[in-house]
GROMACS .gro file of C-alpha atoms in nm:
model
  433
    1UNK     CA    1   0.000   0.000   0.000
    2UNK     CA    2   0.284   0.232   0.097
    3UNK     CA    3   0.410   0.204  -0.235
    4UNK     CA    4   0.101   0.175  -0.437
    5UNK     CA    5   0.038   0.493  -0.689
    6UNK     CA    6  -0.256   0.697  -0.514
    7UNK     CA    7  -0.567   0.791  -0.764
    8UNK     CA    8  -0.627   1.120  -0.747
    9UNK     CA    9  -0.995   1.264  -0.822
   10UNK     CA   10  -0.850   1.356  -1.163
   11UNK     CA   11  -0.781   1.050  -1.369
   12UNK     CA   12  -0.551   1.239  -1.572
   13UNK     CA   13  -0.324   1.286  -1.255
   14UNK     CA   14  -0.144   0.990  -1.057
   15UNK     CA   15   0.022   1.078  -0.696
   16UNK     CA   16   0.290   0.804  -0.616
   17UNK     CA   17   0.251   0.644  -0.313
   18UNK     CA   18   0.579   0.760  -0.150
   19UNK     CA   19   0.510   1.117  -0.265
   20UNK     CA   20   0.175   1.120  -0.055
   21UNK     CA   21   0.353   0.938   0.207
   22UNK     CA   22   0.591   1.219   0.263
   23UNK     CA   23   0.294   1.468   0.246
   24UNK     CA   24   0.125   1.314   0.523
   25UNK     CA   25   0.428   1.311   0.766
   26UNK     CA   26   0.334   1.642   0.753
   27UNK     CA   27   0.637   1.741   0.554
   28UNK     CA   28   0.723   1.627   0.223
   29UNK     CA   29   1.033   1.633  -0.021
   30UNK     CA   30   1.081   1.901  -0.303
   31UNK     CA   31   0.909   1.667  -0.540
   32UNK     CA   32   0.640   1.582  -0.383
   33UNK     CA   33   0.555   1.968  -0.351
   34UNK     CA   34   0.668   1.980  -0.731
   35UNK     CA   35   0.370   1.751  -0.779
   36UNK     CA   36   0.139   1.957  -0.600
   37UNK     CA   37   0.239   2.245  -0.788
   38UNK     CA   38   0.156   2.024  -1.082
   39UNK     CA   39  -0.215   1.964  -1.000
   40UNK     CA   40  -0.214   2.305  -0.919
   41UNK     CA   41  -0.128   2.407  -1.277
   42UNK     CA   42  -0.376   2.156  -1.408
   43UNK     CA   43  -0.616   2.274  -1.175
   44UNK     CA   44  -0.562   2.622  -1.297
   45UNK     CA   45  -0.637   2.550  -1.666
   46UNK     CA   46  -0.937   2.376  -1.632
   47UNK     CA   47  -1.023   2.663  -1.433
   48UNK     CA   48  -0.945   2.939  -1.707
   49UNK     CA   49  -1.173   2.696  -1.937
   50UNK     CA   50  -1.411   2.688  -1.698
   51UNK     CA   51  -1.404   3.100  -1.712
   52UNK     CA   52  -1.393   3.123  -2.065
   53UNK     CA   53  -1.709   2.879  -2.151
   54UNK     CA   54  -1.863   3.120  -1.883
   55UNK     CA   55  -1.787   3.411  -2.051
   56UNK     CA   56  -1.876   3.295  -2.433
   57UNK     CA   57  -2.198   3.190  -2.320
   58UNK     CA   58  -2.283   3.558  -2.209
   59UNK     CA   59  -2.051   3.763  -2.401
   60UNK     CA   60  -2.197   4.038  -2.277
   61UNK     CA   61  -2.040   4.043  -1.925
   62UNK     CA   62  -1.732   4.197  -2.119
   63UNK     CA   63  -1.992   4.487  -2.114
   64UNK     CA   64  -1.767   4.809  -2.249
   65UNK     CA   65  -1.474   4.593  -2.294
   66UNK     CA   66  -1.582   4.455  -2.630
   67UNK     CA   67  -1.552   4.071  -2.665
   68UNK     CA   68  -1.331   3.831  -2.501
   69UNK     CA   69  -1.177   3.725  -2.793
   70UNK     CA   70  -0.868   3.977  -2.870
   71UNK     CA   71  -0.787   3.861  -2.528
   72UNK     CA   72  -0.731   3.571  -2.527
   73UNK     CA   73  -0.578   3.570  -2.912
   74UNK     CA   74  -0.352   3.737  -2.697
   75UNK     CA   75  -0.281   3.543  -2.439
   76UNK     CA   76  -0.216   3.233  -2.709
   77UNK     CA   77  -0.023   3.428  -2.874
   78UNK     CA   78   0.222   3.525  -2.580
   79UNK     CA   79   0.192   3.166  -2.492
   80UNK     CA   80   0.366   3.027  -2.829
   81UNK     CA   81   0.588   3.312  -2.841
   82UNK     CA   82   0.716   3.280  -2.456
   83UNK     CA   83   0.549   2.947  -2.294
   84UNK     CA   84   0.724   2.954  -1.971
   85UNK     CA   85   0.683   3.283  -1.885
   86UNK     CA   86   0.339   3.295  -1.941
   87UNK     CA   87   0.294   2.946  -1.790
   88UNK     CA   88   0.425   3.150  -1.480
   89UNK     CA   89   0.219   3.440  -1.519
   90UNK     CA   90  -0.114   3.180  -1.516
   91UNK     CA   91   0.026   3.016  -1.206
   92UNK     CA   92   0.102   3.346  -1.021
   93UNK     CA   93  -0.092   3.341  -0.696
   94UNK     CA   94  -0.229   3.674  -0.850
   95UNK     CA   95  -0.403   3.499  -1.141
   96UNK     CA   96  -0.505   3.231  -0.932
   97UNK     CA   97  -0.728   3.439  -0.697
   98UNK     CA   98  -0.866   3.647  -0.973
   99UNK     CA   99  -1.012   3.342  -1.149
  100UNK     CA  100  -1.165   3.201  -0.846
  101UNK     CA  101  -1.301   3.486  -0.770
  102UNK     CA  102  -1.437   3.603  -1.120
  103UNK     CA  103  -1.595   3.216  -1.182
  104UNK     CA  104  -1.748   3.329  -0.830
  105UNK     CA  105  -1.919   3.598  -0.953
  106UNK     CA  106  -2.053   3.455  -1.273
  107UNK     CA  107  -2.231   3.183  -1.042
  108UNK     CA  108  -2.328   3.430  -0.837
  109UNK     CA  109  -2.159   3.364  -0.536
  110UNK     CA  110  -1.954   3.644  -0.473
  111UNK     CA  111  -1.975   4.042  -0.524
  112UNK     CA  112  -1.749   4.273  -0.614
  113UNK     CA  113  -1.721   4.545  -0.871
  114UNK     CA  114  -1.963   4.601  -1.195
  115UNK     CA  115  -1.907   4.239  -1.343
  116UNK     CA  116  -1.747   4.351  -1.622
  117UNK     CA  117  -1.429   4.449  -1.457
  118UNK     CA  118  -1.410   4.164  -1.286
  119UNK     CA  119  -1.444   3.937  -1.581
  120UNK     CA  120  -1.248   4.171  -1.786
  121UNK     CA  121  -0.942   4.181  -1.569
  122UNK     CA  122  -0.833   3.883  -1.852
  123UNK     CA  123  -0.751   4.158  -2.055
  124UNK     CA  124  -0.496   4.290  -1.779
  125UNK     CA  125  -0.366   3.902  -1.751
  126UNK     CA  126  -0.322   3.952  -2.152
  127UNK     CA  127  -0.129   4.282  -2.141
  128UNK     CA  128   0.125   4.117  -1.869
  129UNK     CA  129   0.155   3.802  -2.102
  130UNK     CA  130   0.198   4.025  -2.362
  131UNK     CA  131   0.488   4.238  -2.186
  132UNK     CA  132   0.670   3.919  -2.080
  133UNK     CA  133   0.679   3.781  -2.406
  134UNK     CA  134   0.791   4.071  -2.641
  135UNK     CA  135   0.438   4.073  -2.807
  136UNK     CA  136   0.229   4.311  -2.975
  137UNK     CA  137  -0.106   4.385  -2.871
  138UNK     CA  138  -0.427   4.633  -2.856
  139UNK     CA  139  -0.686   4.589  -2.587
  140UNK     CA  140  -0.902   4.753  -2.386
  141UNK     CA  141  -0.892   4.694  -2.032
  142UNK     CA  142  -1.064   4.762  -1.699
  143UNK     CA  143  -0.939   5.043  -1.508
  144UNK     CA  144  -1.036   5.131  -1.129
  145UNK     CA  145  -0.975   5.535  -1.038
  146UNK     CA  146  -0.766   5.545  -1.298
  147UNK     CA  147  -0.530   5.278  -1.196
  148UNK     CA  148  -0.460   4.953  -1.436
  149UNK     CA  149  -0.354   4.663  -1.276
  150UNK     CA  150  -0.087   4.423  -1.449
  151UNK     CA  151  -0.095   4.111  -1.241
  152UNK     CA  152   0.267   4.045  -1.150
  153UNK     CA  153   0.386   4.360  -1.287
  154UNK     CA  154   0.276   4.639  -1.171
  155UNK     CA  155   0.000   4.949  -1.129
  156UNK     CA  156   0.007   5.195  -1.399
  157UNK     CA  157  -0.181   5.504  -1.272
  158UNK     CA  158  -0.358   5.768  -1.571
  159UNK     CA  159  -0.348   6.133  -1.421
  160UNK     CA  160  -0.677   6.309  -1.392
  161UNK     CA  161  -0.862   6.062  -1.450
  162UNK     CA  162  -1.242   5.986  -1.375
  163UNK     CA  163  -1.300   5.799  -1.026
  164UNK     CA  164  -1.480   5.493  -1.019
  165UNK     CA  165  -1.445   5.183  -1.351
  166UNK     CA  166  -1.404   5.288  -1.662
  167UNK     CA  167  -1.306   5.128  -2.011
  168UNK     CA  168  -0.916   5.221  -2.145
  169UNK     CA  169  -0.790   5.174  -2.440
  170UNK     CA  170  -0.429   4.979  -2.438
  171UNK     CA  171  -0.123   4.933  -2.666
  172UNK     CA  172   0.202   4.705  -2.616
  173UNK     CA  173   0.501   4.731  -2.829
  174UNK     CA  174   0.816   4.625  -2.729
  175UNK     CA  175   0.783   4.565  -2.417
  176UNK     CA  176   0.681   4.921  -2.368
  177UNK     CA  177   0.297   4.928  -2.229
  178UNK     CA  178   0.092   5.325  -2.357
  179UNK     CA  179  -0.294   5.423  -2.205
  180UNK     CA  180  -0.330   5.743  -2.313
  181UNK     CA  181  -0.067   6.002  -2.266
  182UNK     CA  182   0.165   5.734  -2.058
  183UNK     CA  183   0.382   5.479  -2.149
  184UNK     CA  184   0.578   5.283  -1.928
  185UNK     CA  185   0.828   4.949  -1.972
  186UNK     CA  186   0.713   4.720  -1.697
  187UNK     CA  187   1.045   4.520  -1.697
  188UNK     CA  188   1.252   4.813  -1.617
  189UNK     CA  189   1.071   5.105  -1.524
  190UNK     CA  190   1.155   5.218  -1.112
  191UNK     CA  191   0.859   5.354  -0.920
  192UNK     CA  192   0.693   5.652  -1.016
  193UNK     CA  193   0.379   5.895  -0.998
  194UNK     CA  194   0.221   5.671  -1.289
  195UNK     CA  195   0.397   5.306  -1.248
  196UNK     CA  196   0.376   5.092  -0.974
  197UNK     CA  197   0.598   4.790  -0.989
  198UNK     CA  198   0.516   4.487  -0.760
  199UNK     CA  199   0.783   4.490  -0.503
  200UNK     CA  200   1.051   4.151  -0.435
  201UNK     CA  201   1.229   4.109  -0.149
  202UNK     CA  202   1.536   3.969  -0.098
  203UNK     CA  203   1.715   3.743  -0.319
  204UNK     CA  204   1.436   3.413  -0.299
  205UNK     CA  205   1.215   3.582  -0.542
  206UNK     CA  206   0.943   3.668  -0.296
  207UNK     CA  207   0.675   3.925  -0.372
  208UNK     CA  208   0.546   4.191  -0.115
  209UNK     CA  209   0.213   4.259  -0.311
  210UNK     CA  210   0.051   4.577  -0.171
  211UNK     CA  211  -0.149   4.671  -0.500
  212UNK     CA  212  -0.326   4.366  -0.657
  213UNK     CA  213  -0.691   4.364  -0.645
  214UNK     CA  214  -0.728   4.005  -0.635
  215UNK     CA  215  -0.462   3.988  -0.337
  216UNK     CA  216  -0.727   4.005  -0.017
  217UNK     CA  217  -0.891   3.694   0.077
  218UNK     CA  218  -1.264   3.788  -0.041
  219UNK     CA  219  -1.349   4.062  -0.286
  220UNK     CA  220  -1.133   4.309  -0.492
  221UNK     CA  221  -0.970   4.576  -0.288
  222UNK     CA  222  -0.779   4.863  -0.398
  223UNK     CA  223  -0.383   4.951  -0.405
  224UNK     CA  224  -0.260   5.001  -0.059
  225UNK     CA  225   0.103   5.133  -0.128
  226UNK     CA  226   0.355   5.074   0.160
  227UNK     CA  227   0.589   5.354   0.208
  228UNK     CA  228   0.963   5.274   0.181
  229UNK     CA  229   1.078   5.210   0.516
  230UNK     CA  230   0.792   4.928   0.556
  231UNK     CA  231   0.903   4.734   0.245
  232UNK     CA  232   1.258   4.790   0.391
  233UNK     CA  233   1.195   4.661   0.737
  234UNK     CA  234   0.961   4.384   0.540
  235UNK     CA  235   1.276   4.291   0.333
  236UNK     CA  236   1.509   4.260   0.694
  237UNK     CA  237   1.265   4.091   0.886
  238UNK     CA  238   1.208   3.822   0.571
  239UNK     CA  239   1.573   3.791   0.472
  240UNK     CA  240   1.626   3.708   0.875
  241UNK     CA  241   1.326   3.445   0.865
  242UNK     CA  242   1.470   3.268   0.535
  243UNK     CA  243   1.732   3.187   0.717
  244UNK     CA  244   1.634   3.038   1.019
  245UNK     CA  245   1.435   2.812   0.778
  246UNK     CA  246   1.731   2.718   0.576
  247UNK     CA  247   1.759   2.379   0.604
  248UNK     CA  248   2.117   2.238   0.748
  249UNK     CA  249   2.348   2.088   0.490
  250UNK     CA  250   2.245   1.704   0.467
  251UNK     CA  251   1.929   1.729   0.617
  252UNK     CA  252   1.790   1.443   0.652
  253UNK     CA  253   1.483   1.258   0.487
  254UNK     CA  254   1.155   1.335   0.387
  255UNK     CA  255   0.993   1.372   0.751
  256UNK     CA  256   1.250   1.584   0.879
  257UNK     CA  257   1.134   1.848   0.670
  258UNK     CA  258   0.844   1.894   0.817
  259UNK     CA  259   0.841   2.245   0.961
  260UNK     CA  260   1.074   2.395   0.684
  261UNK     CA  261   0.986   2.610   0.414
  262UNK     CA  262   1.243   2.608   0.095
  263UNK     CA  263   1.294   2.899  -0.115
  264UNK     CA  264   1.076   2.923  -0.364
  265UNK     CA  265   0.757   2.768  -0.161
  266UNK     CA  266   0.597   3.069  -0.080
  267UNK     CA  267   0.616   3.290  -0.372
  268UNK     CA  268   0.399   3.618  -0.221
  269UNK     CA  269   0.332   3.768   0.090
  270UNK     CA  270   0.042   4.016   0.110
  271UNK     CA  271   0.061   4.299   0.371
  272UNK     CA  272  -0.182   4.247   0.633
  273UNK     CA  273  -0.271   4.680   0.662
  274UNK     CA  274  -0.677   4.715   0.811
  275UNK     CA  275  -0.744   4.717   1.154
  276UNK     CA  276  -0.446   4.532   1.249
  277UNK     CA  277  -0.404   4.570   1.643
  278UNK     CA  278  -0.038   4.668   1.756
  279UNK     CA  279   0.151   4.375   1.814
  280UNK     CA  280  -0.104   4.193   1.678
  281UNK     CA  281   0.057   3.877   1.468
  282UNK     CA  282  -0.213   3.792   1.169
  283UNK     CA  283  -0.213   3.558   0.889
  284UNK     CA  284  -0.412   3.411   0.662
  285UNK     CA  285  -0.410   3.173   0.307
  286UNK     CA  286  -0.628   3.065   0.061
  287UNK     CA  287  -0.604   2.745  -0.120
  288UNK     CA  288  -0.660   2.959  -0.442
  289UNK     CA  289  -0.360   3.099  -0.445
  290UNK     CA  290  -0.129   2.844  -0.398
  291UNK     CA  291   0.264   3.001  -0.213
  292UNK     CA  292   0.093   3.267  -0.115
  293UNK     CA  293  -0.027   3.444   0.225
  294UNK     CA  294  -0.130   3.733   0.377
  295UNK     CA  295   0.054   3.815   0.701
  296UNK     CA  296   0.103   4.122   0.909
  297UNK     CA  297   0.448   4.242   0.996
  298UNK     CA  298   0.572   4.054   1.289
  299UNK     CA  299   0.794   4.160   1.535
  300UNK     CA  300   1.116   3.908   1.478
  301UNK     CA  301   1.190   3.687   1.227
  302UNK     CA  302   1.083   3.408   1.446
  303UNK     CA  303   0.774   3.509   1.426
  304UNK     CA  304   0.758   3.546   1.067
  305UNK     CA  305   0.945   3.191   1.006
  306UNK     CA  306   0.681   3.045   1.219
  307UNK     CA  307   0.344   3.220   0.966
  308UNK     CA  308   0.575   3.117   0.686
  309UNK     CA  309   0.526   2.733   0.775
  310UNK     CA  310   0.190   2.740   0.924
  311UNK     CA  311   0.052   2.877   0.632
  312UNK     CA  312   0.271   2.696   0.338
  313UNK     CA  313   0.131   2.405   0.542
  314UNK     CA  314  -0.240   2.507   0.469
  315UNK     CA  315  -0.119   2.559   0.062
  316UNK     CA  316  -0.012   2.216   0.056
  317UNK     CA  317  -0.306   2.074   0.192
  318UNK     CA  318  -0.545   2.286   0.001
  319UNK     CA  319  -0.371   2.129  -0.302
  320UNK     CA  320  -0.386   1.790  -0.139
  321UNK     CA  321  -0.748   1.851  -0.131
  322UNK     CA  322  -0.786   1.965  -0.523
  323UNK     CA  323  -0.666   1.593  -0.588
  324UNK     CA  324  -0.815   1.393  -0.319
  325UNK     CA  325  -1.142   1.377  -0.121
  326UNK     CA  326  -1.018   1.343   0.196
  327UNK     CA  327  -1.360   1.360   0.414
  328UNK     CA  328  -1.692   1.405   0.404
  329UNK     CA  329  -1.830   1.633   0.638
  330UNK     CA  330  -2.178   1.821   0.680
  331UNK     CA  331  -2.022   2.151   0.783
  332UNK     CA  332  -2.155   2.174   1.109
  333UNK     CA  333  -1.941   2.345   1.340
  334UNK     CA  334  -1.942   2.086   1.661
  335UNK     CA  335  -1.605   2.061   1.711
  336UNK     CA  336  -1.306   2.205   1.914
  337UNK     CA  337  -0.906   2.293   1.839
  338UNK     CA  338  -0.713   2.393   2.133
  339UNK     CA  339  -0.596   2.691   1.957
  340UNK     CA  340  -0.897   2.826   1.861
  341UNK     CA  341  -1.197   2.950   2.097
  342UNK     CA  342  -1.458   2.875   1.802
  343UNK     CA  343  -1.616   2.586   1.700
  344UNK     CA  344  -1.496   2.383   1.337
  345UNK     CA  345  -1.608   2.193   1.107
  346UNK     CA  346  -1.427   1.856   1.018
  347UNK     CA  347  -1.252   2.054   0.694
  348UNK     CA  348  -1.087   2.365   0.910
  349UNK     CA  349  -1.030   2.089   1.178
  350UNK     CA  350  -0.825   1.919   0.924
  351UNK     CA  351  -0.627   2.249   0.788
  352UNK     CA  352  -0.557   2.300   1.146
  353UNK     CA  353  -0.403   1.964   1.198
  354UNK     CA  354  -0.156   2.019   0.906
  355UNK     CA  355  -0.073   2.387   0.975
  356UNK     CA  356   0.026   2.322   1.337
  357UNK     CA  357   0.238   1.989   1.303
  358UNK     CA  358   0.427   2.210   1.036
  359UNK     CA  359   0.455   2.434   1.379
  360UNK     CA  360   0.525   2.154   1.593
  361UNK     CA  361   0.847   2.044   1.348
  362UNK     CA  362   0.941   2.411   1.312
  363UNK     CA  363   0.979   2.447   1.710
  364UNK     CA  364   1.130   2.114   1.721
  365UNK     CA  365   1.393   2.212   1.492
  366UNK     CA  366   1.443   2.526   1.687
  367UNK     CA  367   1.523   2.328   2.045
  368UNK     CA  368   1.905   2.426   2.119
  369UNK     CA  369   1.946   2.674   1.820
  370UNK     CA  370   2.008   2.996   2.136
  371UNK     CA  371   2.119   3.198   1.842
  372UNK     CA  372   1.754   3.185   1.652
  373UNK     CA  373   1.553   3.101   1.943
  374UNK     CA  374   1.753   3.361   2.222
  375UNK     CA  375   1.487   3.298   2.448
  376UNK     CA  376   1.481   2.946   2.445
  377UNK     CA  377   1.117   2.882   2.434
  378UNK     CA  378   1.138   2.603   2.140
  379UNK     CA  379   1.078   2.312   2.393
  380UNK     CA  380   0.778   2.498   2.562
  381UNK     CA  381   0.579   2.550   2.227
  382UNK     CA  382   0.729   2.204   2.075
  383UNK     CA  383   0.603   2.029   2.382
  384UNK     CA  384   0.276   2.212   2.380
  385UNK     CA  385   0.174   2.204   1.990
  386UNK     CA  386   0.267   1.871   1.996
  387UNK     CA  387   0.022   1.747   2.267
  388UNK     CA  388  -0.279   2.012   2.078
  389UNK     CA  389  -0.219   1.847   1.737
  390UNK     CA  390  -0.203   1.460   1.870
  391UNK     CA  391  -0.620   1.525   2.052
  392UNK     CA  392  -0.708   1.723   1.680
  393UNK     CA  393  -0.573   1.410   1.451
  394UNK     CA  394  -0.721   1.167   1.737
  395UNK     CA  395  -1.056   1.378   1.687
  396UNK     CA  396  -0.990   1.349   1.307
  397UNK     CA  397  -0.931   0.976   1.341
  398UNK     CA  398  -1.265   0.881   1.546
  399UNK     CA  399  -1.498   1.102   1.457
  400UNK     CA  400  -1.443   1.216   1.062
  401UNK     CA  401  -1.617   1.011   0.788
  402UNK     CA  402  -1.293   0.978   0.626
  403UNK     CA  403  -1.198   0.828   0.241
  404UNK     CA  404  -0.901   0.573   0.225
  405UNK     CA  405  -0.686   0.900   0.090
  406UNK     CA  406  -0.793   1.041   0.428
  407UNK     CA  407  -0.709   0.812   0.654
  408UNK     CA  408  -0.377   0.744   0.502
  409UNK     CA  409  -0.273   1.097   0.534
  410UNK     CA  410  -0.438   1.117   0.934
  411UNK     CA  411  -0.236   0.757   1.013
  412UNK     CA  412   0.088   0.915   0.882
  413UNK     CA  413   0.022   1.254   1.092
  414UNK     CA  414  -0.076   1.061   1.416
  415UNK     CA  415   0.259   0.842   1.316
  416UNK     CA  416   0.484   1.134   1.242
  417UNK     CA  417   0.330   1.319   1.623
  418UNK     CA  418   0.356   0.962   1.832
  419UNK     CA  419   0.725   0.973   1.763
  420UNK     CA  420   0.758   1.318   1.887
  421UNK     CA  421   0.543   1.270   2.175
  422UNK     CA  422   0.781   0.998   2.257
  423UNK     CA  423   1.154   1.239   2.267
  424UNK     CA  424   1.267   1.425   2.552
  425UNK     CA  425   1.173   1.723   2.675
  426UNK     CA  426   1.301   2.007   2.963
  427UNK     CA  427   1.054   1.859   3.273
  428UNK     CA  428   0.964   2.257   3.324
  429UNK     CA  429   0.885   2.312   2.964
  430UNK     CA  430   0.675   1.973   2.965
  431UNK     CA  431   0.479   2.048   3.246
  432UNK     CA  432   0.437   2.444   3.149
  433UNK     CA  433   0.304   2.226   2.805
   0.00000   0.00000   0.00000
């Protein structure tokens, strides 16, 4: 069974055994995240169909936009002419969210802005594909206060221009990207009064996105710029956190990873700006956007290193759960986590599971590091998480109506949390636990 290939609810996708194996230590080797990204991408395209179909059977949600079709010429186009970078570009976090959301509001489960802007924002995927590939293209494109939104590129910002939606009218040549009386080169252009590039920090490749509008969680929002000194202490505070998470030379296997975070994992981090509480630590993911979270600024990189794993632990299992039904579950809300004062259903019972044994291994990893951990409360919170996770995957185990998939990934968290519960720990610490 162990080594048995795993059917995934997508016959066109196989899991090996030992891939999902790893996965439900709780950790998980570079390829078997490489295969979630996978069904992620797949995922993602059907998705985009999906949208598409949507949109040609009521081409008039385009609404002022025209038709969908230049668009997505466009977009195949870009795709021939640069395939990997506008594979990347589709399996941004950015585009992820926006086509989630935007098949949301064409089934009418979600609100946002006039429909049109929502469903036209595939003209704004278009112009980026078109910048990134050195293609030529015309479109017209939503624009909100002025302010056109290149996912993974940037903001460009009209002057005086009417508040509120409105219809403009685009050209890219060479790379160079002209709405009305501005033009601006995406690739190369530094900030200014009317471009906005997205923001990466440090030398992993991670975004700070303060200025999609398919970055929050549930609607469109608009640009929230950071001012300088933020993004810097953002990049310090990061840069600090990918380190403590940089795993030792000859690491060992699969299972010790869980805990870590490698670079590349988490792609985006979206600031956490309204109504945050000082000294408040908030974060948040959504399995539609798959390396990406939204995360105040914490205090130490500790802090950060630890919402870095906890929340690359709920992408993984969100893609887990786009290939596998794990559970079924009614929704009700009847049960309890200890780190929560709200009652769950069996689904956010589950996330919770796999977000904190990712804590559990982080703190575990941290027990006798003084230099990360000055402190030295790593045995307290190892001790303690790993006690709260064991009576959630026990819950898990008796109580959820759980699929073969399901309880092969709970057996191998229970498995992965009896061995911990089984090494030494400070008596204080353990009893404080």
């Amino acid at each position: 069974m162990s080594g048995a290939p795993t059917e995934t609810a997508h016959p066109a996708l196989r899991m090996p055994g030992p891939l999902f194996d790893e996965l439900a230590t709780g950790g998980g080797s570079e390829r078997a995240v490489a295969f979630l990204s996978g069904g992620e991408r797949s995922r993602r395209l059907l998705l985009l169909r999906e949208l598409l179909d949507r949109i040609d059977e009521s081409p008039s949600v385009f609404g002022p936009l025209g038709e969908v079709a230049p668009a997505w010429a466009a977009v195949e186009e870009a795709a021939r002419s640069a395939p990997a970078a506008v594979d990347a570009l589709l399996m941004s976090p950015q585009c992820g969210s926006w086509i989630a959301h935007a098949l949301r509001r064409l089934h009418g489960a979600a609100s946002g802005p006039p429909l049109w802007a929502d469903a036209g924002h595939l003209t704004c995927v278009a112009v980026a594909a078109c910048v990134r590939a050195g293609v030529e293209a015309e479109l017209t494109v939503p624009a909100r206060d002025g302010a056109v939104s290149l996912p993974t590129l940037g903001l460009l910002q009209l002057p005086d221009s009417a508040p509120g939606f409105t219809a403009v009218r685009v050209t890219v040549r060479s790379a160079r990207v002209t709405a009305g009386p501005v033009t601006v080169r995406p690739l190369d252009d530094a900030d200014s009064p009317v471009w906005h590039p997205l923001r990466t920090l440090g030398t992993d490749g991670v975004c700070l996105d303060d200025i999609d509008p398919y970055r929050d969680l549930d609607e469109p929002v608009a640009p929230a710029r950071l001012p300088d000194d933020e993004v810097a202490a953002w990049e310090q505070v990061l840069t600090e956190a990918h380190a403590l998470l940089r795993p030792p030379a000859g690491s060992g296997p699969a299972e010790d990873a869980v805990g870590t975070v490698r670079p590349g994992d988490l792609t985006r981090i979206v600031p956490w700006s309204s109504g945050q509480r000082p000294g408040a630590r908030l974060s948040a993911s959504t399995g539609d956007a798959f390396g990406s979270m939204m995360a105040s600024r914490p205090d130490t990189a500790l802090d950060l290193a630890e919402s870095l794993v906890h929340e690359f632990q709920h992408s993984k299992l969100g893609a887990l759960l786009h290939l596998f039904p794990l559970l079924a579950d009614d929704r009700a809300e009847r049960y309890y986590a200890p780190w929560r004062a709200d009652p769950r259903h069996l689904p956010g019972l589950l996330h919770g599971a796999y977000a904190f044994i990712g804590v559990t291994g982080f703190w575990r990893a941290r027990i006798g590091d003084r230099a990360a951990d000055p402190q030295n409360t790593a045995p307290f919170h190892f001790a303690l998480r790993r006690l709260q996770t064991r009576l959630v995957v026990r819950t898990l185990a008796t109580r959820a109506d759980l699929t073969p998939a399901g309880r092969r990934l709970v057996s191998g968290l229970a498995t992965t949390l009896d061995r911990w519960l089984r090494e030494p720990v400070e008596p204080g610490a353990a009893a404080r636990a």
